Short mmCIF file of C-alpha atoms and ligand atoms in Angstrom, two decimals:
data_model
loop_
_atom_site.label_atom_id
_atom_site.label_comp_id
_atom_site.label_asym_id
_atom_site.label_seq_id
_atom_site.Cartn_x
_atom_site.Cartn_y
_atom_site.Cartn_z
CA MET A 7 145.07 200.98 229.31
CA ARG A 8 146.87 198.28 227.39
CA ARG A 9 146.14 194.75 228.74
CA VAL A 10 148.19 191.61 228.14
CA TYR A 11 146.84 188.39 229.62
CA LEU A 12 149.61 185.87 230.34
CA ASP A 13 147.96 183.66 232.95
CA HIS A 14 146.34 180.94 230.84
CA ASN A 15 147.21 178.22 233.35
CA ALA A 16 144.91 179.96 235.83
CA THR A 17 142.08 180.23 233.32
CA THR A 18 141.48 181.14 229.69
CA PRO A 19 138.99 183.48 228.03
CA LEU A 20 135.91 181.84 226.53
CA ASP A 21 136.43 181.17 222.81
CA PRO A 22 133.62 182.93 220.84
CA ARG A 23 133.08 179.66 218.92
CA VAL A 24 132.49 177.91 222.25
CA PHE A 25 130.05 180.61 223.32
CA GLU A 26 128.12 180.21 220.05
CA ALA A 27 127.86 176.45 220.62
CA MET A 28 126.55 177.06 224.15
CA ARG A 29 124.11 179.83 223.30
CA PRO A 30 121.09 177.65 222.28
CA TYR A 31 121.37 175.75 225.56
CA MET A 32 121.31 178.98 227.56
CA THR A 33 118.19 180.23 225.83
CA GLY A 34 115.83 177.91 223.91
CA VAL A 35 116.90 174.39 224.86
CA PHE A 36 116.40 174.18 228.59
CA GLY A 37 115.23 170.62 229.26
CA ASN A 38 116.43 168.33 232.02
CA ALA A 39 118.45 165.55 230.37
CA SER A 40 116.75 163.01 232.64
CA SER A 41 113.23 163.91 231.46
CA PRO A 42 111.77 161.48 228.91
CA HIS A 43 109.76 164.13 227.02
CA PHE A 44 110.80 166.18 223.97
CA TYR A 45 112.61 168.90 225.96
CA GLY A 46 114.52 166.34 227.97
CA ARG A 47 115.41 164.34 224.88
CA LEU A 48 116.97 167.41 223.22
CA ALA A 49 119.10 168.03 226.29
CA LYS A 50 120.03 164.35 226.54
CA GLN A 51 121.09 164.29 222.90
CA ALA A 52 123.40 167.28 223.45
CA LEU A 53 124.78 165.64 226.59
CA GLU A 54 125.58 162.36 224.85
CA GLU A 55 127.02 164.01 221.73
CA SER A 56 129.30 166.07 223.97
CA ARG A 57 130.36 162.96 225.87
CA GLU A 58 131.31 161.34 222.53
CA ILE A 59 133.40 164.33 221.48
CA ILE A 60 135.30 164.43 224.77
CA ALA A 61 135.80 160.65 224.74
CA SER A 62 137.20 160.75 221.23
CA GLY A 63 139.60 163.51 222.36
CA ILE A 64 141.31 161.06 224.71
CA SER A 65 140.55 157.87 222.73
CA SER A 66 138.15 156.47 225.31
CA LYS A 67 134.59 155.20 225.13
CA PRO A 68 131.80 157.75 225.75
CA GLU A 69 130.43 155.75 228.70
CA GLU A 70 133.80 156.12 230.42
CA ILE A 71 133.35 159.92 230.76
CA VAL A 72 131.74 161.28 233.95
CA PHE A 73 130.96 165.01 233.97
CA THR A 74 131.95 166.91 237.11
CA SER A 75 132.05 170.56 238.20
CA GLY A 76 135.72 170.82 237.17
CA GLY A 77 139.19 169.44 237.69
CA THR A 78 139.09 169.66 241.48
CA GLU A 79 135.97 167.54 241.73
CA ALA A 80 137.35 165.08 239.15
CA ASP A 81 140.52 164.65 241.24
CA ASN A 82 138.49 164.22 244.42
CA LEU A 83 136.19 161.68 242.79
CA ALA A 84 139.16 159.68 241.52
CA LEU A 85 141.07 159.62 244.80
CA ARG A 86 138.22 159.27 247.26
CA GLY A 87 136.20 157.10 244.88
CA ILE A 88 138.98 154.52 244.78
CA ALA A 89 140.04 154.87 248.42
CA TYR A 90 136.52 154.32 249.76
CA GLN A 91 135.83 151.41 247.41
CA LYS A 92 136.37 148.53 249.78
CA GLY A 93 134.57 150.23 252.64
CA LYS A 94 137.72 150.16 254.77
CA ARG A 95 139.33 153.38 255.90
CA LYS A 96 142.84 152.12 255.29
CA GLY A 97 145.19 151.54 252.41
CA HIS A 98 148.12 153.29 250.79
CA VAL A 99 148.17 155.97 248.09
CA ILE A 100 151.21 156.94 246.00
CA THR A 101 151.36 160.45 244.63
CA SER A 102 154.01 163.07 243.86
CA SER A 103 155.09 166.07 245.89
CA ILE A 104 154.36 168.46 242.98
CA GLU A 105 150.66 167.70 242.45
CA HIS A 106 148.02 170.39 242.39
CA HIS A 107 146.40 170.96 245.79
CA ALA A 108 143.26 169.26 244.49
CA VAL A 109 145.25 166.03 244.73
CA LEU A 110 147.70 166.85 247.54
CA ARG A 111 145.12 168.11 250.02
CA THR A 112 142.82 165.23 249.21
CA CYS A 113 145.65 162.83 250.04
CA VAL A 114 146.27 164.69 253.32
CA ALA A 115 142.55 164.43 254.10
CA LEU A 116 142.65 160.69 253.36
CA GLU A 117 145.62 160.33 255.72
CA LYS A 118 143.55 161.94 258.49
CA GLU A 119 140.88 159.33 257.84
CA GLY A 120 143.27 156.39 258.31
CA PHE A 121 144.87 155.96 254.89
CA SER A 122 148.60 156.41 254.37
CA ALA A 123 150.31 158.25 251.53
CA THR A 124 153.74 158.47 249.91
CA TYR A 125 154.63 161.80 248.32
CA LEU A 126 157.30 161.01 245.75
CA PRO A 127 160.21 163.40 245.28
CA VAL A 128 161.12 164.95 241.90
CA ASP A 129 164.51 165.70 240.36
CA SER A 130 165.89 169.19 239.79
CA GLN A 131 163.90 169.39 236.52
CA GLY A 132 160.64 168.58 238.31
CA ARG A 133 160.25 165.01 237.07
CA VAL A 134 159.12 161.97 239.04
CA ASP A 135 161.39 158.95 238.61
CA PRO A 136 159.33 155.87 237.61
CA ASP A 137 161.76 153.69 239.61
CA GLU A 138 160.75 155.61 242.73
CA VAL A 139 157.12 154.86 241.92
CA LYS A 140 157.93 151.17 241.73
CA LYS A 141 159.88 151.25 245.01
CA ALA A 142 156.99 152.95 246.81
CA ILE A 143 154.50 150.17 246.00
CA ARG A 144 153.26 148.25 249.05
CA ARG A 145 150.94 145.32 249.47
CA ASP A 146 148.20 147.70 250.57
CA THR A 147 148.68 150.32 247.78
CA VAL A 148 145.22 151.12 246.43
CA LEU A 149 146.02 153.95 244.02
CA MET A 150 148.74 155.87 242.22
CA SER A 151 148.15 159.49 241.26
CA VAL A 152 150.71 161.40 239.20
CA MET A 153 149.86 164.44 237.10
CA PHE A 154 150.39 164.68 233.33
CA ALA A 155 151.95 168.14 233.35
CA ASN A 156 152.65 170.49 236.20
CA ASN A 157 150.63 173.69 236.40
CA GLU A 158 153.50 175.85 237.67
CA THR A 159 156.42 174.68 235.53
CA GLY A 160 154.69 172.88 232.65
CA VAL A 161 157.01 169.90 233.19
CA ILE A 162 155.65 166.70 231.65
CA GLN A 163 155.73 163.56 233.79
CA PRO A 164 156.69 160.06 232.56
CA VAL A 165 153.06 159.02 232.44
CA ALA A 166 153.48 156.07 230.05
CA GLU A 167 156.16 154.47 232.26
CA ILE A 168 154.11 154.99 235.42
CA GLY A 169 151.05 153.58 233.65
CA ARG A 170 152.99 150.46 232.71
CA ILE A 171 154.11 149.94 236.31
CA ALA A 172 150.61 150.49 237.66
CA ARG A 173 149.14 147.97 235.22
CA GLU A 174 151.89 145.44 235.97
CA TYR A 175 151.04 145.60 239.69
CA GLY A 176 147.29 145.85 239.13
CA ILE A 177 147.03 149.22 240.90
CA PRO A 178 144.61 151.85 239.52
CA PHE A 179 146.46 154.85 238.04
CA HIS A 180 144.92 158.31 238.22
CA CYS A 181 146.40 161.13 236.16
CA ASP A 182 145.50 164.80 236.56
CA ALA A 183 145.57 166.05 232.96
CA VAL A 184 143.89 169.40 233.64
CA GLN A 185 146.82 171.36 232.21
CA ALA A 186 147.78 168.88 229.50
CA ILE A 187 144.55 168.36 227.59
CA GLY A 188 144.63 170.20 224.27
CA LYS A 189 148.39 170.66 224.52
CA ARG A 190 149.45 167.01 224.35
CA VAL A 191 147.93 164.18 222.39
CA MET A 192 146.73 161.64 224.95
CA GLU A 193 145.35 158.19 224.42
CA VAL A 194 144.31 156.76 227.74
CA GLU A 195 144.43 153.10 226.70
CA GLU A 196 147.91 153.38 225.26
CA LEU A 197 149.15 155.25 228.33
CA LYS A 198 147.48 152.71 230.63
CA ILE A 199 145.67 155.40 232.55
CA ASP A 200 142.65 154.24 234.56
CA LEU A 201 141.35 157.62 235.72
CA LEU A 202 141.99 160.99 234.06
CA ALA A 203 140.89 164.40 235.36
CA LEU A 204 139.99 167.13 232.85
CA SER A 205 138.80 170.71 233.14
CA SER A 206 137.17 172.95 230.56
CA HIS A 207 138.32 176.43 231.58
CA LYS A 208 142.00 175.83 230.83
CA ILE A 209 141.17 175.30 227.15
CA TYR A 210 138.91 178.27 226.36
CA GLY A 211 135.77 176.51 227.59
CA PRO A 212 133.43 177.67 230.37
CA GLN A 213 134.39 177.51 234.06
CA GLY A 214 132.70 175.07 236.42
CA ILE A 215 132.71 172.01 234.18
CA GLY A 216 135.15 169.14 233.88
CA ALA A 217 135.20 165.39 233.60
CA LEU A 218 136.71 162.25 234.99
CA TYR A 219 137.56 159.41 232.63
CA VAL A 220 136.92 156.14 234.46
CA ARG A 221 138.20 153.10 232.59
CA ASP A 222 135.65 150.39 232.04
CA GLY A 223 135.89 147.93 234.92
CA ILE A 224 137.35 150.37 237.48
CA GLY A 225 135.10 150.40 240.53
CA LEU A 226 134.47 153.80 242.07
CA SER A 227 132.38 155.00 245.01
CA PRO A 228 130.35 158.11 244.18
CA MET A 229 131.07 161.23 246.20
CA ILE A 230 127.78 162.95 245.44
CA THR A 231 124.75 160.74 245.85
CA GLY A 232 121.26 161.34 244.57
CA GLY A 233 119.78 160.48 241.18
CA HIS A 234 121.17 158.06 238.61
CA HIS A 235 123.01 160.71 236.59
CA GLU A 236 126.44 159.91 235.13
CA ARG A 237 126.07 156.15 235.61
CA GLY A 238 125.42 156.69 239.31
CA LEU A 239 128.90 158.14 239.81
CA ARG A 240 127.93 161.80 240.08
CA ALA A 241 124.38 162.73 240.95
CA GLY A 242 122.87 166.07 239.96
CA THR A 243 121.17 167.53 236.87
CA GLU A 244 123.81 168.07 234.22
CA ASN A 245 124.68 171.61 233.12
CA ILE A 246 124.03 171.11 229.41
CA ALA A 247 125.26 174.50 228.17
CA ALA A 248 128.55 174.00 230.04
CA VAL A 249 128.93 170.42 228.84
CA VAL A 250 128.33 171.51 225.21
CA GLY A 251 130.87 174.33 225.61
CA PHE A 252 133.41 171.96 227.14
CA ALA A 253 133.03 169.53 224.22
CA ARG A 254 133.39 172.32 221.67
CA ALA A 255 136.50 173.57 223.49
CA VAL A 256 138.05 170.07 223.46
CA LYS A 257 137.31 169.65 219.75
CA ILE A 258 138.84 173.02 218.84
CA ALA A 259 141.89 172.43 221.05
CA ILE A 260 142.56 169.06 219.48
CA ASP A 261 141.88 170.16 215.89
CA GLU A 262 144.22 173.13 216.30
CA ILE A 263 146.85 171.51 218.51
CA ASP A 264 149.73 171.80 216.04
CA ILE A 265 149.16 175.45 215.17
CA TYR A 266 148.70 176.27 218.84
CA ARG A 267 151.85 174.47 219.96
CA THR A 268 154.08 176.10 217.34
CA MET A 269 152.68 179.51 218.04
CA VAL A 270 152.85 179.54 221.86
CA GLU A 271 156.24 177.84 221.89
CA SER A 272 157.71 180.55 219.71
CA LEU A 273 156.30 183.22 222.06
CA ARG A 274 157.73 181.43 225.06
CA ASN A 275 161.15 181.08 223.41
CA LYS A 276 161.11 184.75 222.57
CA LEU A 277 160.30 185.64 226.16
CA GLU A 278 162.87 183.34 227.75
CA SER A 279 165.73 184.22 225.40
CA GLY A 280 164.87 187.93 225.68
CA LEU A 281 165.02 187.83 229.47
CA ILE A 282 168.23 185.82 229.58
CA LYS A 283 169.80 188.35 227.24
CA ALA A 284 168.53 191.37 229.17
CA LEU A 285 169.23 190.27 232.75
CA ASP A 286 171.66 188.37 234.93
CA GLY A 287 170.44 186.06 237.66
CA VAL A 288 167.59 184.46 235.69
CA ALA A 289 166.66 180.77 236.01
CA ILE A 290 164.09 178.97 233.86
CA HIS A 291 162.75 176.19 236.06
CA GLY A 292 162.40 172.76 234.46
CA ALA A 293 163.76 173.97 231.12
CA GLN A 294 166.02 170.97 230.57
CA GLY A 295 163.11 168.54 230.52
CA GLU A 296 160.03 168.23 228.37
CA ARG A 297 157.54 171.01 229.10
CA LEU A 298 154.15 172.21 227.94
CA PRO A 299 154.86 174.66 225.11
CA HIS A 300 153.19 177.71 226.60
CA THR A 301 154.36 177.71 230.24
CA SER A 302 157.43 179.41 231.60
CA CYS A 303 158.38 179.44 235.27
CA ILE A 304 161.11 182.02 235.75
CA GLY A 305 163.14 182.78 238.84
CA PHE A 306 164.81 186.17 239.39
CA ALA A 307 167.51 186.34 242.04
CA SER A 308 167.13 188.94 244.80
CA VAL A 309 163.59 190.08 244.05
CA GLU A 310 160.16 189.15 245.39
CA ALA A 311 157.69 187.68 242.90
CA GLU A 312 154.83 189.70 244.38
CA SER A 313 156.70 192.97 243.70
CA ILE A 314 157.40 191.93 240.11
CA LEU A 315 153.75 191.04 239.57
CA LEU A 316 152.67 194.40 240.94
CA HIS A 317 154.97 196.20 238.49
CA LEU A 318 153.65 194.06 235.64
CA ASP A 319 150.08 194.76 236.66
CA LEU A 320 150.81 198.50 236.48
CA LYS A 321 151.90 197.91 232.89
CA GLY A 322 148.68 195.98 232.20
CA ILE A 323 150.36 192.54 232.19
CA ALA A 324 148.67 189.70 234.08
CA ALA A 325 150.99 186.88 235.21
CA SER A 326 151.15 184.84 238.40
CA SER A 327 153.49 183.60 241.09
CA GLY A 328 152.44 179.96 240.70
CA SER A 329 149.08 178.35 241.12
CA ALA A 330 146.14 180.78 241.22
CA CYS A 331 144.91 178.72 244.18
CA THR A 332 147.97 179.68 246.29
CA THR A 333 147.97 183.43 245.62
CA GLY A 334 148.77 185.29 248.82
CA ASP A 335 150.55 182.30 250.36
CA PRO A 336 153.84 183.62 251.82
CA GLU A 337 155.48 180.18 251.62
CA PRO A 338 157.62 179.40 248.55
CA SER A 339 155.92 177.17 246.00
CA HIS A 340 155.78 173.49 247.02
CA VAL A 341 156.64 172.58 243.42
CA LEU A 342 159.84 174.64 243.27
CA THR A 343 160.78 173.54 246.79
CA ALA A 344 160.44 169.90 245.74
CA MET A 345 162.74 170.64 242.77
CA GLY A 346 165.40 171.87 245.20
CA VAL A 347 165.12 175.53 244.19
CA PRO A 348 166.51 177.63 247.10
CA PRO A 349 163.69 179.45 248.97
CA GLU A 350 164.99 182.94 248.03
CA LEU A 351 164.90 182.08 244.33
CA ALA A 352 161.56 180.26 244.63
CA LYS A 353 160.09 183.42 246.20
CA GLY A 354 161.36 185.42 243.24
CA SER A 355 159.75 183.13 240.67
CA ILE A 356 156.81 183.94 238.45
CA ARG A 357 154.77 181.94 235.97
CA ILE A 358 153.93 183.19 232.51
CA SER A 359 151.52 181.10 230.49
CA PHE A 360 150.79 182.14 226.91
CA GLY A 361 147.60 181.58 224.99
CA ARG A 362 146.12 181.63 221.50
CA GLU A 363 145.40 185.33 221.48
CA ASN A 364 148.93 186.50 222.43
CA THR A 365 151.24 188.09 219.88
CA GLU A 366 154.99 188.45 219.29
CA GLU A 367 154.67 192.11 220.04
CA GLU A 368 153.15 191.27 223.43
CA ALA A 369 156.06 188.94 224.17
CA ASP A 370 158.50 191.79 223.40
CA TYR A 371 156.47 194.23 225.50
CA THR A 372 156.62 191.73 228.40
CA VAL A 373 160.38 191.22 228.10
CA ASN A 374 160.86 194.98 228.34
CA ALA A 375 158.41 195.50 231.19
CA LEU A 376 159.79 192.53 233.12
CA SER A 377 163.43 193.55 232.65
CA ASP A 378 162.65 197.11 233.75
CA ALA A 379 160.78 195.86 236.81
CA VAL A 380 163.53 193.46 237.87
CA ARG A 381 166.28 196.05 237.31
CA HIS A 382 164.37 198.61 239.33
CA LEU A 383 163.65 196.20 242.18
CA ARG A 384 167.25 195.09 242.28
CA SER A 385 168.45 198.70 242.33
CA ILE A 386 166.59 199.19 245.62
CA SER A 387 167.42 195.76 247.01
CA SER A 388 170.21 195.30 249.51
CA GLN A 389 170.57 191.64 248.46
CA TRP A 390 171.52 192.37 244.86
CA THR A 391 175.19 193.26 244.78
CA THR A 392 176.60 191.82 241.60
CA ALA A 393 175.61 189.53 238.78
CA LYS A 394 175.49 186.01 240.17
CA PRO A 395 175.35 183.10 237.77
CA LEU A 396 172.50 180.73 238.67
N1 PLP B 283 144.68 170.20 238.58
C1 PLP B 283 145.55 171.05 238.01
C2 PLP B 283 146.87 170.55 237.54
C3 PLP B 283 145.22 172.40 237.86
O1 PLP B 283 146.10 173.25 237.31
C4 PLP B 283 143.95 172.84 238.31
C5 PLP B 283 143.58 174.27 238.22
O2 PLP B 283 144.41 175.15 238.23
C6 PLP B 283 143.07 171.91 238.88
C7 PLP B 283 143.48 170.60 238.99
C8 PLP B 283 141.72 172.30 239.34
O3 PLP B 283 140.84 172.46 238.25
P1 PLP B 283 139.49 173.31 238.38
O4 PLP B 283 139.91 174.74 238.44
O5 PLP B 283 138.72 172.98 237.14
O6 PLP B 283 138.82 172.84 239.61
#
């Protein structure tokens, strides 16, 4: 059966070049990077070279990179690491209402422990207003956390403005860049970011590896204690093969960023214009703002996203109804709700995220399959009476 993978924001296939880079560390080179002997030194060398590559990808210093098990752990380390710094279980955190659950649920957990949190609203295009960030600052604010680009809509946040505000008030600024790395050029110093969460499996690297950039001078409490790995910020023997793969994936993504952007953007434009032409009652969420080039969040009036996805799956097309972490959740997406999308339309919204291996022909195939599915579902829906402009 024909298969078309259009869920690259959930995860990406492993690039064969990444696999080749990892292979020696899954077979011959097996040392523990903390061992002083020959085997350990080989592993340590790979670890430090990888750290340099990732650091140069975000214009940081290698010693500012802490390897973690992925984006979720990096977000947790940033938020909890700052919150627990002073040893007091109180203080205020500013974040946005459209963050990934790795940030949102960590903030909720912190609230249960005695901290307080402000969840900033977004406008109809899914953007946080930097003025709102400024207004939310309190004397006891210990951290700001606003993502670089949203995983459901691809909408880019005003990170540079928020960074400037954070620096002006001397508040650490954490940015979840899990979806943005490799798609946007990012220089942490210029953007005044103090903590930046990264993940490998969104950029054709292996799953289960990520990193947190921690700006020199930012104090952080470790979440995992044990040995002196990762400057004492994250104990545990490093997964060298995964780290090497992550570094190779970052290097490829950055080297090929322009080709990638042009290519996926043209596929996305083809998809969106094709659907708008073929169907009434289609809304592209966040389309008026700046978005990641490969992500499209599309609402279809009077249909359920889960039914559309089922039809697509029968045609071999893999897409999603939002974050992979919320699959099966009957509630409309918290991101679309925050943007003021009516619940019925939010429930009829799907996310398509293109990748390097997709083709124009696949975009056409998807337009046809999607239009057929929506037409069919509307034909059996009592809610769909006539074409309603959105
Ligand atoms: N942050 C964002 C914006 C994400 O999209 C994801 C994953 O979907 C994560 C964090 C979690 O990353 P990981 O899957 O590496 O734990």
